[in-house]
Amino acid sequence: MQSLEGSSSIKVHVSGTENPEEASFFESFEAAHSMHDLSSSIAKKLGVKAPPVRIDSQAKYGALSRGDGAIYLRFPHKGYREKIWDHAAGFIVVTEAGGVAMDAAGNPLDFSKGKFLDVDTGIIVTNQKLMPLVLKAVQDSLSEDAQSASSL
Ligand SMILES: Nc1ncnc2c1ncn2[C@@H]1O[C@H](COP(=O)(O)OS(=O)(=O)O)[C@@H](OP(=O)(O)O)[C@H]1O
Ligand SMILES: [Mg+2]
């Protein structure tokens, strides 16, 4: 990373925290772009204490890449298909910074299939240590949601 004033460049790295309680998370500013209720229940399961940091655009990937927060949760409403141009640049930056991005089923993101990123339910970005814990909380929250929907 290099400042616009031209300072010397420094290598950035994602947060190294292993403790979800001290990890803050990013999500879309717009509730129409990501289900805030779902991310709130995931954060609660993880014991995250800080409120969500809501930012528009791929700036979320940039902030995560320099360790401003530790988790990015993205769960669009049913039927929305992610476009590669909304993620590709941020994905490269965060991966270079040591982060890992997966869909809700734990699959890696596949940018080789044309304009759409066909992910299972949503996208999770975090560090290597937190990913298994976050994935478990995501899957538990999704199955609770599915159970309550089927009992209506
Ligand atoms: N319908 C719907 N559902 C979920 N997510 C959506 C939707 N439409 C746009 N997006 C996301 O909105 C962000 C900006 O997208 P766009 O570039 O299409 O919008 S804009 O016209 O430039 O504002 C960008 O992500 P975030 O800013 O992270 O939410 C897009 O991926
Ligand atoms: Mg745009």
mmCIF file of C-alpha atoms and ligand atoms in Angstrom:
data_model
loop_
_atom_site.group_PDB
_atom_site.id
_atom_site.type_symbol
_atom_site.label_atom_id
_atom_site.label_comp_id
_atom_site.label_asym_id
_atom_site.label_seq_id
_atom_site.Cartn_x
_atom_site.Cartn_y
_atom_site.Cartn_z
ATOM 1 C CA MET A 1 0.000 0.000 0.000
ATOM 2 C CA GLN A 2 1.201 3.484 -0.855
ATOM 3 C CA SER A 3 -0.392 6.803 0.152
ATOM 4 C CA LEU A 4 -1.574 9.192 -2.564
ATOM 5 C CA GLU A 5 1.072 11.659 -1.317
ATOM 6 C CA GLY A 6 3.694 9.178 -2.487
ATOM 7 C CA SER A 7 5.110 7.798 0.757
ATOM 8 C CA SER A 8 7.111 4.570 0.507
ATOM 9 C CA SER A 9 5.031 1.465 -0.024
ATOM 10 C CA ILE A 10 4.300 -0.955 2.811
ATOM 11 C CA LYS A 11 3.051 -4.516 2.657
ATOM 12 C CA VAL A 12 -0.386 -4.840 4.209
ATOM 13 C CA HIS A 13 -1.769 -7.906 5.916
ATOM 14 C CA VAL A 14 -5.181 -9.048 7.057
ATOM 15 C CA SER A 15 -5.837 -9.141 10.799
ATOM 16 C CA GLY A 16 -4.161 -12.107 12.475
ATOM 17 C CA THR A 17 -6.713 -12.394 15.241
ATOM 18 C CA GLU A 18 -7.832 -15.880 16.194
ATOM 19 C CA ASN A 19 -10.429 -14.666 18.633
ATOM 20 C CA PRO A 20 -13.809 -13.881 17.062
ATOM 21 C CA GLU A 21 -14.808 -11.876 20.139
ATOM 22 C CA GLU A 22 -12.304 -9.219 19.189
ATOM 23 C CA ALA A 23 -13.023 -9.366 15.457
ATOM 24 C CA SER A 24 -15.205 -6.685 13.919
ATOM 25 C CA PHE A 25 -16.985 -7.398 10.650
ATOM 26 C CA PHE A 26 -17.837 -5.589 7.430
ATOM 27 C CA GLU A 27 -20.999 -5.855 5.408
ATOM 28 C CA SER A 28 -22.762 -3.944 2.627
ATOM 29 C CA PHE A 29 -24.155 -0.574 3.613
ATOM 30 C CA GLU A 30 -27.410 -1.382 1.841
ATOM 31 C CA ALA A 31 -29.697 -3.916 3.494
ATOM 32 C CA ALA A 32 -30.970 -4.742 -0.007
ATOM 33 C CA HIS A 33 -27.471 -6.015 -0.896
ATOM 34 C CA SER A 34 -26.826 -8.216 2.116
ATOM 35 C CA MET A 35 -29.079 -9.616 4.829
ATOM 36 C CA HIS A 36 -28.177 -7.662 7.941
ATOM 37 C CA ASP A 37 -30.337 -9.875 10.205
ATOM 38 C CA LEU A 38 -28.440 -12.964 9.116
ATOM 39 C CA SER A 39 -25.010 -11.406 9.624
ATOM 40 C CA SER A 40 -26.124 -10.182 13.020
ATOM 41 C CA SER A 41 -27.082 -13.704 14.082
ATOM 42 C CA ILE A 42 -23.765 -15.055 12.743
ATOM 43 C CA ALA A 43 -21.855 -12.375 14.663
ATOM 44 C CA LYS A 44 -23.803 -13.213 17.828
ATOM 45 C CA LYS A 45 -22.891 -16.896 17.533
ATOM 46 C CA LEU A 46 -19.240 -15.957 17.114
ATOM 47 C CA GLY A 47 -19.332 -13.634 20.132
ATOM 48 C CA VAL A 48 -18.365 -10.591 18.045
ATOM 49 C CA LYS A 49 -18.759 -7.561 20.302
ATOM 50 C CA ALA A 50 -18.289 -4.650 17.902
ATOM 51 C CA PRO A 51 -21.198 -3.360 15.801
ATOM 52 C CA PRO A 52 -21.045 -4.097 12.033
ATOM 53 C CA VAL A 53 -19.021 -1.730 9.851
ATOM 54 C CA ARG A 54 -21.175 -1.001 6.776
ATOM 55 C CA ILE A 55 -19.428 0.232 3.642
ATOM 56 C CA ASP A 56 -20.496 0.350 -0.002
ATOM 57 C CA SER A 57 -18.315 -1.175 -2.752
ATOM 58 C CA GLN A 58 -15.104 -3.225 -2.773
ATOM 59 C CA ALA A 59 -13.613 -0.830 -0.209
ATOM 60 C CA LYS A 60 -14.628 -3.574 2.244
ATOM 61 C CA TYR A 61 -11.994 -5.851 0.722
ATOM 62 C CA GLY A 62 -9.393 -3.061 0.954
ATOM 63 C CA ALA A 63 -10.132 -2.316 4.594
ATOM 64 C CA LEU A 64 -10.024 -6.007 5.464
ATOM 65 C CA SER A 65 -6.698 -6.359 3.623
ATOM 66 C CA ARG A 66 -5.016 -3.879 5.920
ATOM 67 C CA GLY A 67 -6.503 -5.377 9.088
ATOM 68 C CA ASP A 68 -9.109 -2.705 9.824
ATOM 69 C CA GLY A 69 -11.551 -5.487 10.657
ATOM 70 C CA ALA A 70 -11.309 -9.257 10.492
ATOM 71 C CA ILE A 71 -14.402 -10.588 8.716
ATOM 72 C CA TYR A 72 -16.479 -9.649 5.659
ATOM 73 C CA LEU A 73 -19.938 -11.234 5.489
ATOM 74 C CA ARG A 74 -21.978 -10.903 2.314
ATOM 75 C CA PHE A 75 -25.401 -12.547 1.979
ATOM 76 C CA PRO A 76 -27.492 -11.139 -0.862
ATOM 77 C CA HIS A 77 -31.209 -11.863 -0.979
ATOM 78 C CA LYS A 78 -32.360 -15.011 -2.754
ATOM 79 C CA GLY A 79 -32.137 -14.864 -6.523
ATOM 80 C CA TYR A 80 -29.290 -12.333 -6.754
ATOM 81 C CA ARG A 81 -26.289 -13.503 -8.781
ATOM 82 C CA GLU A 82 -22.902 -12.012 -7.968
ATOM 83 C CA LYS A 83 -20.972 -10.460 -10.882
ATOM 84 C CA ILE A 84 -17.248 -11.064 -11.101
ATOM 85 C CA TRP A 85 -16.489 -7.340 -11.492
ATOM 86 C CA ASP A 86 -17.933 -6.598 -8.045
ATOM 87 C CA HIS A 87 -15.382 -8.949 -6.438
ATOM 88 C CA ALA A 88 -12.379 -9.760 -8.639
ATOM 89 C CA ALA A 89 -10.100 -6.840 -7.760
ATOM 90 C CA GLY A 90 -10.899 -6.984 -4.044
ATOM 91 C CA PHE A 91 -10.436 -10.736 -4.021
ATOM 92 C CA ILE A 92 -6.905 -10.424 -5.463
ATOM 93 C CA VAL A 93 -5.955 -7.724 -2.958
ATOM 94 C CA VAL A 94 -7.276 -9.596 0.077
ATOM 95 C CA THR A 95 -5.759 -12.899 -1.041
ATOM 96 C CA GLU A 96 -2.362 -11.226 -1.520
ATOM 97 C CA ALA A 97 -2.754 -9.828 1.995
ATOM 98 C CA GLY A 98 -3.156 -13.340 3.431
ATOM 99 C CA GLY A 99 -6.944 -13.506 3.514
ATOM 100 C CA VAL A 100 -9.214 -16.304 2.349
ATOM 101 C CA ALA A 101 -12.591 -16.039 0.594
ATOM 102 C CA MET A 102 -15.196 -18.803 0.333
ATOM 103 C CA ASP A 103 -18.886 -19.274 -0.219
ATOM 104 C CA ALA A 104 -21.205 -20.369 2.578
ATOM 105 C CA ALA A 105 -20.616 -24.048 1.765
ATOM 106 C CA GLY A 106 -16.847 -23.616 2.094
ATOM 107 C CA ASN A 107 -16.144 -23.664 -1.647
ATOM 108 C CA PRO A 108 -13.448 -21.385 -3.051
ATOM 109 C CA LEU A 109 -14.679 -18.561 -5.318
ATOM 110 C CA ASP A 110 -14.424 -19.523 -8.997
ATOM 111 C CA PHE A 111 -13.826 -16.582 -11.345
ATOM 112 C CA SER A 112 -13.448 -18.806 -14.418
ATOM 113 C CA LYS A 113 -17.113 -19.289 -15.347
ATOM 114 C CA GLY A 114 -17.962 -16.047 -17.136
ATOM 115 C CA LYS A 115 -19.708 -12.964 -15.748
ATOM 116 C CA PHE A 116 -21.348 -14.641 -12.746
ATOM 117 C CA LEU A 117 -19.798 -15.963 -9.583
ATOM 118 C CA ASP A 118 -22.133 -18.806 -8.744
ATOM 119 C CA VAL A 119 -21.723 -19.021 -5.002
ATOM 120 C CA ASP A 120 -23.673 -21.063 -2.497
ATOM 121 C CA THR A 121 -25.761 -18.519 -0.537
ATOM 122 C CA GLY A 122 -23.103 -15.899 0.191
ATOM 123 C CA ILE A 123 -19.472 -14.880 0.503
ATOM 124 C CA ILE A 124 -17.262 -14.943 3.588
ATOM 125 C CA VAL A 125 -13.806 -13.368 3.707
ATOM 126 C CA THR A 126 -11.524 -13.603 6.723
ATOM 127 C CA ASN A 127 -8.142 -14.922 7.808
ATOM 128 C CA GLN A 128 -7.124 -18.608 7.692
ATOM 129 C CA LYS A 129 -7.529 -19.092 11.451
ATOM 130 C CA LEU A 130 -11.031 -17.661 11.728
ATOM 131 C CA MET A 131 -12.478 -19.205 8.546
ATOM 132 C CA PRO A 132 -13.511 -22.569 10.093
ATOM 133 C CA LEU A 133 -15.231 -20.840 13.025
ATOM 134 C CA VAL A 134 -16.989 -18.330 10.782
ATOM 135 C CA LEU A 135 -18.087 -21.050 8.349
ATOM 136 C CA LYS A 136 -19.567 -23.080 11.207
ATOM 137 C CA ALA A 137 -21.478 -20.052 12.549
ATOM 138 C CA VAL A 138 -22.721 -19.252 9.021
ATOM 139 C CA GLN A 139 -23.926 -22.803 8.415
ATOM 140 C CA ASP A 140 -25.609 -23.007 11.839
ATOM 141 C CA SER A 141 -27.401 -19.699 11.265
ATOM 142 C CA LEU A 142 -28.513 -20.728 7.782
ATOM 143 C CA SER A 143 -29.919 -24.034 8.993
ATOM 144 C CA GLU A 144 -31.752 -22.316 11.871
ATOM 145 C CA ASP A 145 -33.273 -19.909 9.342
ATOM 146 C CA ALA A 146 -34.300 -22.804 7.101
ATOM 147 C CA GLN A 147 -35.908 -24.630 10.061
ATOM 148 C CA SER A 148 -37.877 -21.596 11.186
ATOM 149 C CA ALA A 149 -39.030 -20.946 7.606
ATOM 150 C CA SER A 150 -40.243 -24.544 7.226
ATOM 151 C CA SER A 151 -42.190 -24.411 10.518
ATOM 152 C CA LEU A 152 -44.218 -21.349 9.405
HETATM 153 N N1 LIG B 1 -29.690 -6.527 -5.923
HETATM 154 C C1 LIG B 1 -28.494 -6.598 -5.341
HETATM 155 N N2 LIG B 1 -28.270 -7.506 -4.355
HETATM 156 C C2 LIG B 1 -27.058 -7.617 -3.779
HETATM 157 N N3 LIG B 1 -26.011 -6.825 -4.089
HETATM 158 C C3 LIG B 1 -26.196 -5.891 -5.044
HETATM 159 C C4 LIG B 1 -27.410 -5.738 -5.737
HETATM 160 N N4 LIG B 1 -27.262 -4.748 -6.659
HETATM 161 C C5 LIG B 1 -26.013 -4.294 -6.524
HETATM 162 N N5 LIG B 1 -25.352 -4.969 -5.560
HETATM 163 C C6 LIG B 1 -24.054 -4.707 -4.992
HETATM 164 O O1 LIG B 1 -24.063 -3.317 -4.755
HETATM 165 C C7 LIG B 1 -22.788 -2.753 -4.837
HETATM 166 C C8 LIG B 1 -22.684 -1.782 -5.946
HETATM 167 O O2 LIG B 1 -23.207 -2.403 -7.055
HETATM 168 P P1 LIG B 1 -23.359 -1.727 -8.395
HETATM 169 O O3 LIG B 1 -21.987 -1.406 -8.881
HETATM 170 O O4 LIG B 1 -24.210 -2.578 -9.248
HETATM 171 O O5 LIG B 1 -24.192 -0.455 -8.022
HETATM 172 S S1 LIG B 1 -23.929 1.028 -8.326
HETATM 173 O O6 LIG B 1 -24.853 1.337 -9.372
HETATM 174 O O7 LIG B 1 -22.553 1.207 -8.726
HETATM 175 O O8 LIG B 1 -24.231 1.706 -7.079
HETATM 176 C C9 LIG B 1 -21.914 -3.931 -4.911
HETATM 177 O O9 LIG B 1 -21.671 -4.449 -3.633
HETATM 178 P P2 LIG B 1 -21.760 -3.825 -2.186
HETATM 179 O O10 LIG B 1 -21.489 -2.361 -2.260
HETATM 180 O O11 LIG B 1 -20.695 -4.552 -1.474
HETATM 181 O O12 LIG B 1 -23.144 -4.153 -1.655
HETATM 182 C C10 LIG B 1 -22.791 -4.930 -5.696
HETATM 183 O O13 LIG B 1 -22.281 -6.221 -5.610
HETATM 184 MG MG MG B 2 -20.851 0.040 -9.307
#
